[in-house]
mmCIF file with all atom_site columns, C-alpha atoms in Angstrom:
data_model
loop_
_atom_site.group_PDB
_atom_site.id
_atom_site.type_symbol
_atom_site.label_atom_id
_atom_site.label_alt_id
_atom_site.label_comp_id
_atom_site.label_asym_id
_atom_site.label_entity_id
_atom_site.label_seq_id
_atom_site.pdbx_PDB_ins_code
_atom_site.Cartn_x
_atom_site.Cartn_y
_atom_site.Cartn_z
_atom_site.occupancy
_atom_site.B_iso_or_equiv
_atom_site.pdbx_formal_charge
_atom_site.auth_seq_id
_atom_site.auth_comp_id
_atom_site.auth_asym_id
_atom_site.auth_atom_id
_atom_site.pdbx_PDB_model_num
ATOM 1   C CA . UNK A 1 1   ? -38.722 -48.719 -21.686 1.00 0.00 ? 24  UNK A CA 1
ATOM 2   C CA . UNK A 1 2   ? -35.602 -51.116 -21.981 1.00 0.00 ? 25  UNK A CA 1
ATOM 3   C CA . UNK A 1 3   ? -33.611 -49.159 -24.255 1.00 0.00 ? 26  UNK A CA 1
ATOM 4   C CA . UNK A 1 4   ? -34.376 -45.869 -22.306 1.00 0.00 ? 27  UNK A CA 1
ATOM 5   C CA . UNK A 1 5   ? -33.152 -47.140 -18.881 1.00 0.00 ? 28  UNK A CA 1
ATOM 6   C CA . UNK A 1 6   ? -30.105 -48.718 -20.783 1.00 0.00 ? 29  UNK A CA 1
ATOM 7   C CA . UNK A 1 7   ? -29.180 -45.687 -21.851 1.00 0.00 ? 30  UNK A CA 1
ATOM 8   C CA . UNK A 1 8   ? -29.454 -43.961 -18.405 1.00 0.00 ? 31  UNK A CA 1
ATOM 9   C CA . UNK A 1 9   ? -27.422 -47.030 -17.225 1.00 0.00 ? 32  UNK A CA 1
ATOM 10  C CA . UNK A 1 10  ? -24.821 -46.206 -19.543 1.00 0.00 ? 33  UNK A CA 1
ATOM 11  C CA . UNK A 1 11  ? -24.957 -42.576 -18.950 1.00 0.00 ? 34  UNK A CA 1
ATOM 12  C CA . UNK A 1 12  ? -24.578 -43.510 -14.926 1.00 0.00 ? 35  UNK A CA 1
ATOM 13  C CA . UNK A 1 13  ? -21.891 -45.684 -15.471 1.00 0.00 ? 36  UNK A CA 1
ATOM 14  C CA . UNK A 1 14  ? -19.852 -43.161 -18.047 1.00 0.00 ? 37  UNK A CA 1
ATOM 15  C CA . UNK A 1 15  ? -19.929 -40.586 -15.125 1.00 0.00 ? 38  UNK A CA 1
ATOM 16  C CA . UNK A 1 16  ? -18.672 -42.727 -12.101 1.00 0.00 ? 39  UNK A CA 1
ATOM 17  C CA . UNK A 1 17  ? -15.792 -44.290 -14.450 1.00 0.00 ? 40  UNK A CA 1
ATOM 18  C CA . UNK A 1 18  ? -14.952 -40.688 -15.574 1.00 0.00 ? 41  UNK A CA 1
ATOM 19  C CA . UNK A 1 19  ? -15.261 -39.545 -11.957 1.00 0.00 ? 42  UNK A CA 1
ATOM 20  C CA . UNK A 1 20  ? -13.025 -42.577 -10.669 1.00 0.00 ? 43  UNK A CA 1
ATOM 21  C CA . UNK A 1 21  ? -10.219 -41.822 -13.268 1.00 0.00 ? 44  UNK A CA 1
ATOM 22  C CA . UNK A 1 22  ? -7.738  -40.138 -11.636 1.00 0.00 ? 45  UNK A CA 1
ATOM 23  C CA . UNK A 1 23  ? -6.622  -38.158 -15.150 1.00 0.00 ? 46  UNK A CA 1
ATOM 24  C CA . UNK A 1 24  ? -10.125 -36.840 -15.420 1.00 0.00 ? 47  UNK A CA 1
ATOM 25  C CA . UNK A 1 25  ? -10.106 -35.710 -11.900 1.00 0.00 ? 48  UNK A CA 1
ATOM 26  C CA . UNK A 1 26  ? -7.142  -33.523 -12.482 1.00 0.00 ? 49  UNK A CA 1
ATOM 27  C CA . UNK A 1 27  ? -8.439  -32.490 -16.079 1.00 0.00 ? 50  UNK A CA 1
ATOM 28  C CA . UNK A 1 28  ? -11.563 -30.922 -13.989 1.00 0.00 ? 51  UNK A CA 1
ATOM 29  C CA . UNK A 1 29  ? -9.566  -29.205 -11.302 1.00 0.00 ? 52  UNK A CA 1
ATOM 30  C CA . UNK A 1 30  ? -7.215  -27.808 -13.884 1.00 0.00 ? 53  UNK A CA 1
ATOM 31  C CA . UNK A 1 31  ? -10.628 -26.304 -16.180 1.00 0.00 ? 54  UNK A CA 1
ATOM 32  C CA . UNK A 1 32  ? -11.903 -25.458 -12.992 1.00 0.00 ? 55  UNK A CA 1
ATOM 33  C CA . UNK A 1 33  ? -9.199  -23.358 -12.105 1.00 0.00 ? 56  UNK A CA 1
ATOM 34  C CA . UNK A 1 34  ? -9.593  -21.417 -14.748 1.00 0.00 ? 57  UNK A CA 1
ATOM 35  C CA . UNK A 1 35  ? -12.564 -20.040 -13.747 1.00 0.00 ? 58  UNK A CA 1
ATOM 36  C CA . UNK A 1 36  ? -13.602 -17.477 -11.970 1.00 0.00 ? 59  UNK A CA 1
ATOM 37  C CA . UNK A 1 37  ? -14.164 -18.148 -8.389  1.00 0.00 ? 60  UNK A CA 1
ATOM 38  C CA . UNK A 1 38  ? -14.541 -15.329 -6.252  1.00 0.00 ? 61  UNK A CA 1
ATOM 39  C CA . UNK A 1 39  ? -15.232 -17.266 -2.865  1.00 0.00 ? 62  UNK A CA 1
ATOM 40  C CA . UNK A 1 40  ? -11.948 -19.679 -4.126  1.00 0.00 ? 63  UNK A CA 1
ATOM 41  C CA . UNK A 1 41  ? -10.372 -16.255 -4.764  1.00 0.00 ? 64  UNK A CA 1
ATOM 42  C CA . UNK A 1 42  ? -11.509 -14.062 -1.563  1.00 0.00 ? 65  UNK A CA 1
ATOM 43  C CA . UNK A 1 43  ? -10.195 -17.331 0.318   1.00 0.00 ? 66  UNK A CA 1
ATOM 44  C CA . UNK A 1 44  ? -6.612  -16.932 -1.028  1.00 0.00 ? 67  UNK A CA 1
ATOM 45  C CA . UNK A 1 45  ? -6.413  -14.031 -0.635  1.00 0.00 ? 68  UNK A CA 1
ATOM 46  C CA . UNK A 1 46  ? -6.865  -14.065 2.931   1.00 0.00 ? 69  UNK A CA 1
ATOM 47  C CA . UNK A 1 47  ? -4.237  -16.768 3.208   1.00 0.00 ? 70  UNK A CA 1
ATOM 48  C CA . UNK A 1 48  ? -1.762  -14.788 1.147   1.00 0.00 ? 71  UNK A CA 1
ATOM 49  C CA . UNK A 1 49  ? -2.328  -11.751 3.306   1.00 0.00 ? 72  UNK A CA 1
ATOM 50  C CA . UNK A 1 50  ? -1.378  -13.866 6.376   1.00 0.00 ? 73  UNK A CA 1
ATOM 51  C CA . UNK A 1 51  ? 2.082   -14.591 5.687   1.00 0.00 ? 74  UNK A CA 1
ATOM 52  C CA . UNK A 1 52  ? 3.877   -12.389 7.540   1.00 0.00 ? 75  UNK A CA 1
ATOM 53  C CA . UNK A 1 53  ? 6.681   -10.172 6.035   1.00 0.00 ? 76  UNK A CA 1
ATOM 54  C CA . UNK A 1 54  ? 10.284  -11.862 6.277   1.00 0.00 ? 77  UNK A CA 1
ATOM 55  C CA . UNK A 1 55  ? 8.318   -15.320 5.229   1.00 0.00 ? 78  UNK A CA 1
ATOM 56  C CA . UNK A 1 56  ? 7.318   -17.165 2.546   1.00 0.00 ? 79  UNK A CA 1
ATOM 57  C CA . UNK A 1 57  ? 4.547   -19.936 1.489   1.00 0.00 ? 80  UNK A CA 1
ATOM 58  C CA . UNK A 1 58  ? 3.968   -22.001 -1.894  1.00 0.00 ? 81  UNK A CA 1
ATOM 59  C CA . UNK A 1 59  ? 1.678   -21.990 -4.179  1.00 0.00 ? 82  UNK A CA 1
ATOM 60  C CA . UNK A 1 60  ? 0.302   -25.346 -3.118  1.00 0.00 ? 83  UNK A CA 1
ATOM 61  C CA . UNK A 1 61  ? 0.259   -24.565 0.701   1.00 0.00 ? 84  UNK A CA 1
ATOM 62  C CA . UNK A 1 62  ? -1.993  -21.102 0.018   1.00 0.00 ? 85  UNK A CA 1
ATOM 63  C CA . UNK A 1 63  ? -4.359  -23.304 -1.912  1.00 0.00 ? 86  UNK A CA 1
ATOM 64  C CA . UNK A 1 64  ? -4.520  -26.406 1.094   1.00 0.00 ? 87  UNK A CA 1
ATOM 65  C CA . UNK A 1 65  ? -4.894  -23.523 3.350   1.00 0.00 ? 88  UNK A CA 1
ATOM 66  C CA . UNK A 1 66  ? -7.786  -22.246 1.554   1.00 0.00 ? 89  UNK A CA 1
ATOM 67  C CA . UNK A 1 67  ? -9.270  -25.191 1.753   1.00 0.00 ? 90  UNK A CA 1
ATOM 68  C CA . UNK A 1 68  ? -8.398  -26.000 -2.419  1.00 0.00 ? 91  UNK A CA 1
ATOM 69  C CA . UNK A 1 69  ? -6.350  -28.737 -2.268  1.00 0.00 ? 92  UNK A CA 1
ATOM 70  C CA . UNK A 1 70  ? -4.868  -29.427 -5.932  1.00 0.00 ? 93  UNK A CA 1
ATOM 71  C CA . UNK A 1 71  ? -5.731  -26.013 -7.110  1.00 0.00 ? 94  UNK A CA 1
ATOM 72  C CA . UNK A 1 72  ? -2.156  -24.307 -6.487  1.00 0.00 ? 95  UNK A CA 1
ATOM 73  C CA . UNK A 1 73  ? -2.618  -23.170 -10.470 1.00 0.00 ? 96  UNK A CA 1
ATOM 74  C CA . UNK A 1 74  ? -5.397  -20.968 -9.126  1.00 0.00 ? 97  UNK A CA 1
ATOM 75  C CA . UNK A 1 75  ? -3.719  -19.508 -6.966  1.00 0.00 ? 98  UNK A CA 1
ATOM 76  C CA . UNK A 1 76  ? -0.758  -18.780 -9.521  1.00 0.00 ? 99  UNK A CA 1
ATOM 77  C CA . UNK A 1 77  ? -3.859  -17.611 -11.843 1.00 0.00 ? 100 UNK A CA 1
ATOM 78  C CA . UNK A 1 78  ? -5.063  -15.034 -8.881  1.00 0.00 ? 101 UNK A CA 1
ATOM 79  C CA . UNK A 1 79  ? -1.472  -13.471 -8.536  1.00 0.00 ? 102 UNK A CA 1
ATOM 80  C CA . UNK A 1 80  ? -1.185  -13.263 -12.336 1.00 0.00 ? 103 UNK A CA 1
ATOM 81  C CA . UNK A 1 81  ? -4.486  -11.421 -13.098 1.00 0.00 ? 104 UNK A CA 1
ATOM 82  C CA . UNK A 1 82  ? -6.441  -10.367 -10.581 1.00 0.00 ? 105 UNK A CA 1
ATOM 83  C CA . UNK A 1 83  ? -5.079  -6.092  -9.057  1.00 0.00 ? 106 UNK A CA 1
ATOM 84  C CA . UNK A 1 84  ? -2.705  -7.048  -6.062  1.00 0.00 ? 107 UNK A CA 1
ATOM 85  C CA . UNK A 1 85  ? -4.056  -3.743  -4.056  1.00 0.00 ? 108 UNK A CA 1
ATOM 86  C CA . UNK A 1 86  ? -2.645  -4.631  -0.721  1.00 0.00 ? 109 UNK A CA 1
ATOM 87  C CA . UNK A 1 87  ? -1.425  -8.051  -1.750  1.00 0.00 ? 110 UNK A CA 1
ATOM 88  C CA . UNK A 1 88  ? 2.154   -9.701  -0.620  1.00 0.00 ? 111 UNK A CA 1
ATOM 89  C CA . UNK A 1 89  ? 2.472   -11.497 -3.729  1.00 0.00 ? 112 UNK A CA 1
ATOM 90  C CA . UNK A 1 90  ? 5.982   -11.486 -3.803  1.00 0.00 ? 113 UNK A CA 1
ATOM 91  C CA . UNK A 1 91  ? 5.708   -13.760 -0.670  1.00 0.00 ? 114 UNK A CA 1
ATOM 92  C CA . UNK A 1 92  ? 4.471   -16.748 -2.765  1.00 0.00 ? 115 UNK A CA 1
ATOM 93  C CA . UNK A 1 93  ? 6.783   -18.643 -4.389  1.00 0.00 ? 116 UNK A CA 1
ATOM 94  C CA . UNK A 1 94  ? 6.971   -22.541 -6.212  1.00 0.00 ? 117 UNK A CA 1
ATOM 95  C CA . UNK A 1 95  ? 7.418   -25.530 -4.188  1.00 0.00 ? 118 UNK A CA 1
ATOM 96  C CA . UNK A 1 96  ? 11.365  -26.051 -2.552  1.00 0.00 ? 119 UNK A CA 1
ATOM 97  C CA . UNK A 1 97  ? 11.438  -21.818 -2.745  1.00 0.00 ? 120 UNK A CA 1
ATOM 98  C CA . UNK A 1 98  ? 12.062  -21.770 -6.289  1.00 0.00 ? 121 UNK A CA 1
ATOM 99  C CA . UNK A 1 99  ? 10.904  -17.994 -7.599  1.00 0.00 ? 122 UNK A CA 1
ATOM 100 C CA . UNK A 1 100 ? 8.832   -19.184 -10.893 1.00 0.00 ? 123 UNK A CA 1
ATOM 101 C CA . UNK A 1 101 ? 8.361   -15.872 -12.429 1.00 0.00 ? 124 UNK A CA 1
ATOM 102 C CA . UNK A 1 102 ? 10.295  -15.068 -15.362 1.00 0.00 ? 125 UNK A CA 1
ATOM 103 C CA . UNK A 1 103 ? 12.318  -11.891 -16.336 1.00 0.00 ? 126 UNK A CA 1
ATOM 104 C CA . UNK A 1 104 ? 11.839  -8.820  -14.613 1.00 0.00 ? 127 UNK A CA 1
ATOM 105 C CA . UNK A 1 105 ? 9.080   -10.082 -12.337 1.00 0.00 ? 128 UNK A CA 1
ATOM 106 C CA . UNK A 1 106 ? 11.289  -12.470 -11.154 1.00 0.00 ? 129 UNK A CA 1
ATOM 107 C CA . UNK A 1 107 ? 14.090  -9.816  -10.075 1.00 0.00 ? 130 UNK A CA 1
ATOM 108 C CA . UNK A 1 108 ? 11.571  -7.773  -8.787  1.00 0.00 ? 131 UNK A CA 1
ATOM 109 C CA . UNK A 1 109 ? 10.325  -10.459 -6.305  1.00 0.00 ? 132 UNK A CA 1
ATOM 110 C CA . UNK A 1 110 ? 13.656  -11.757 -5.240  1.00 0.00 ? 133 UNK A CA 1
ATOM 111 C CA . UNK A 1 111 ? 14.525  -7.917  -4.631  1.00 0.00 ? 134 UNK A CA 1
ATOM 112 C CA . UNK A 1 112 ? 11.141  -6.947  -2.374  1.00 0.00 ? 135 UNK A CA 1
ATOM 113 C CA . UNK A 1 113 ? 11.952  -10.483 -0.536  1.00 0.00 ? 136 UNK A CA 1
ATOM 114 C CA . UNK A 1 114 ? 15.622  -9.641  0.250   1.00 0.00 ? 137 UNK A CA 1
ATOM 115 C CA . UNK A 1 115 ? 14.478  -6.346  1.412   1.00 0.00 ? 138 UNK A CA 1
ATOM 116 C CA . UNK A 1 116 ? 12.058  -8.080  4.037   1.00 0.00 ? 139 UNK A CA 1
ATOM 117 C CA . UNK A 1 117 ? 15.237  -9.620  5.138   1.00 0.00 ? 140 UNK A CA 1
ATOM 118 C CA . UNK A 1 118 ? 14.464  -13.667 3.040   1.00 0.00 ? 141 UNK A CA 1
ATOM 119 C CA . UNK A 1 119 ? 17.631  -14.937 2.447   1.00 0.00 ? 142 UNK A CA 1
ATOM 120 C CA . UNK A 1 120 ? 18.252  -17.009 -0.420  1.00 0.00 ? 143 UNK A CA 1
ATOM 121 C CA . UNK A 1 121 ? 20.656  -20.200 -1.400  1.00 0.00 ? 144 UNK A CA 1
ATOM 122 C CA . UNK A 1 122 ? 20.986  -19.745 -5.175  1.00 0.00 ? 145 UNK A CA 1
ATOM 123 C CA . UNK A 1 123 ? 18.219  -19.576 -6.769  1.00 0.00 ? 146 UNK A CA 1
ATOM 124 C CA . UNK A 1 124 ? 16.021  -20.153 -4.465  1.00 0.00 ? 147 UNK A CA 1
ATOM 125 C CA . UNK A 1 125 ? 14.303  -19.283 -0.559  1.00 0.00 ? 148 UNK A CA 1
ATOM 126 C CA . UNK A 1 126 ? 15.545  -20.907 2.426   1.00 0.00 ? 149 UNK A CA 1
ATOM 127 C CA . UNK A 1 127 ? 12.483  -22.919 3.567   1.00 0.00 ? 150 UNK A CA 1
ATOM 128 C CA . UNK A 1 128 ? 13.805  -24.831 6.657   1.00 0.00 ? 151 UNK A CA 1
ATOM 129 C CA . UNK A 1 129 ? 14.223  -21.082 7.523   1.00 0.00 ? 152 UNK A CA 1
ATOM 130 C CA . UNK A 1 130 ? 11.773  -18.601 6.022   1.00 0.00 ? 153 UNK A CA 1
ATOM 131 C CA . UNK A 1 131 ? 8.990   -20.923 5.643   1.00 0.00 ? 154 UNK A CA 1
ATOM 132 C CA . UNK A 1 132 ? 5.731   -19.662 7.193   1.00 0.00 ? 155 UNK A CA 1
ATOM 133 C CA . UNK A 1 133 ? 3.482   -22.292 8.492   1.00 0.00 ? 156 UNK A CA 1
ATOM 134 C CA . UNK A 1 134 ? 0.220   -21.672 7.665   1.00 0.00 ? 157 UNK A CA 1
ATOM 135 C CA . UNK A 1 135 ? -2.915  -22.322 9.514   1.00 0.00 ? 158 UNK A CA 1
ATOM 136 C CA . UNK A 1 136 ? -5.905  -24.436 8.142   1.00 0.00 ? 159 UNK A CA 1
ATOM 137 C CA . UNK A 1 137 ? -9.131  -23.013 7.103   1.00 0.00 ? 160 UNK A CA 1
ATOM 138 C CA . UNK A 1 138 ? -11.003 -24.606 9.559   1.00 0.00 ? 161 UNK A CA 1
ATOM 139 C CA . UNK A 1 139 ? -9.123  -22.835 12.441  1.00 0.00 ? 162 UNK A CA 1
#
């Protein structure tokens, strides 16, 4: 009966040290992420619908919003894959304004933004100006 509850012990104390460590935290949010969510995903969505045309958000602040904290890759995930049917994608962009997708997607965005009037300073949005604030979750 020793060696059993030893080995529980151990087990128990593997799983709180990999639970404390904050690199194995962020190794689980990043896997989890990943994977399919669809209340995560209905809940970004709903965010990402709220910003208002003529204004941006991050990555990072959909995701808060949401109630996700640390999962701003999801949301970059959602707007990669999932059908944008209705979706202002274009007003999500990477943290300080900075457009992060590449090539023609990238002109594309800049160009639907600067038709709803966001005005850039080089490469990327004016935040202090065409930042929308988003409101929590819980409200």
């Amino acid at each position: 009966m020793g060696e059993e509850g030893d080995v529980i012990d151990s087990k128990f104390s593997d799983t709180v040290f990999a639970m404390r460590s904050p690199q194995n935290l962020k190794r689980r949010i990043l896997k989890d992420a990943l994977r399919e969510n669809e209340t995560r995903d209905a809940a970004f969505r709903r965010v990402i619908r709220s910003v208002p045309k003529g204004k941006v958000s991050t990555y990072g602040r959909v995701a808060v919003a949401a109630g996700y904290p640390l999962y701003h890759r999801a949301v970059a995930r959602l707007l990669r894959k999932a059908p944008l049917h209705g979706l202002p994608w274009q007003r999500i962009v990477g943290a300080g304004g900075e457009i992060k997708l590449r090539g023609e997607a990238a002109a594309e965005q800049r160009l639907l933004l600067s038709i709803e009037g966001v005005k850039f300073r080089g490469k990327r949005v004016n935040m202090e100006i065409y930042e929308h604030t988003l409101r929590s979750w819980e409200t």
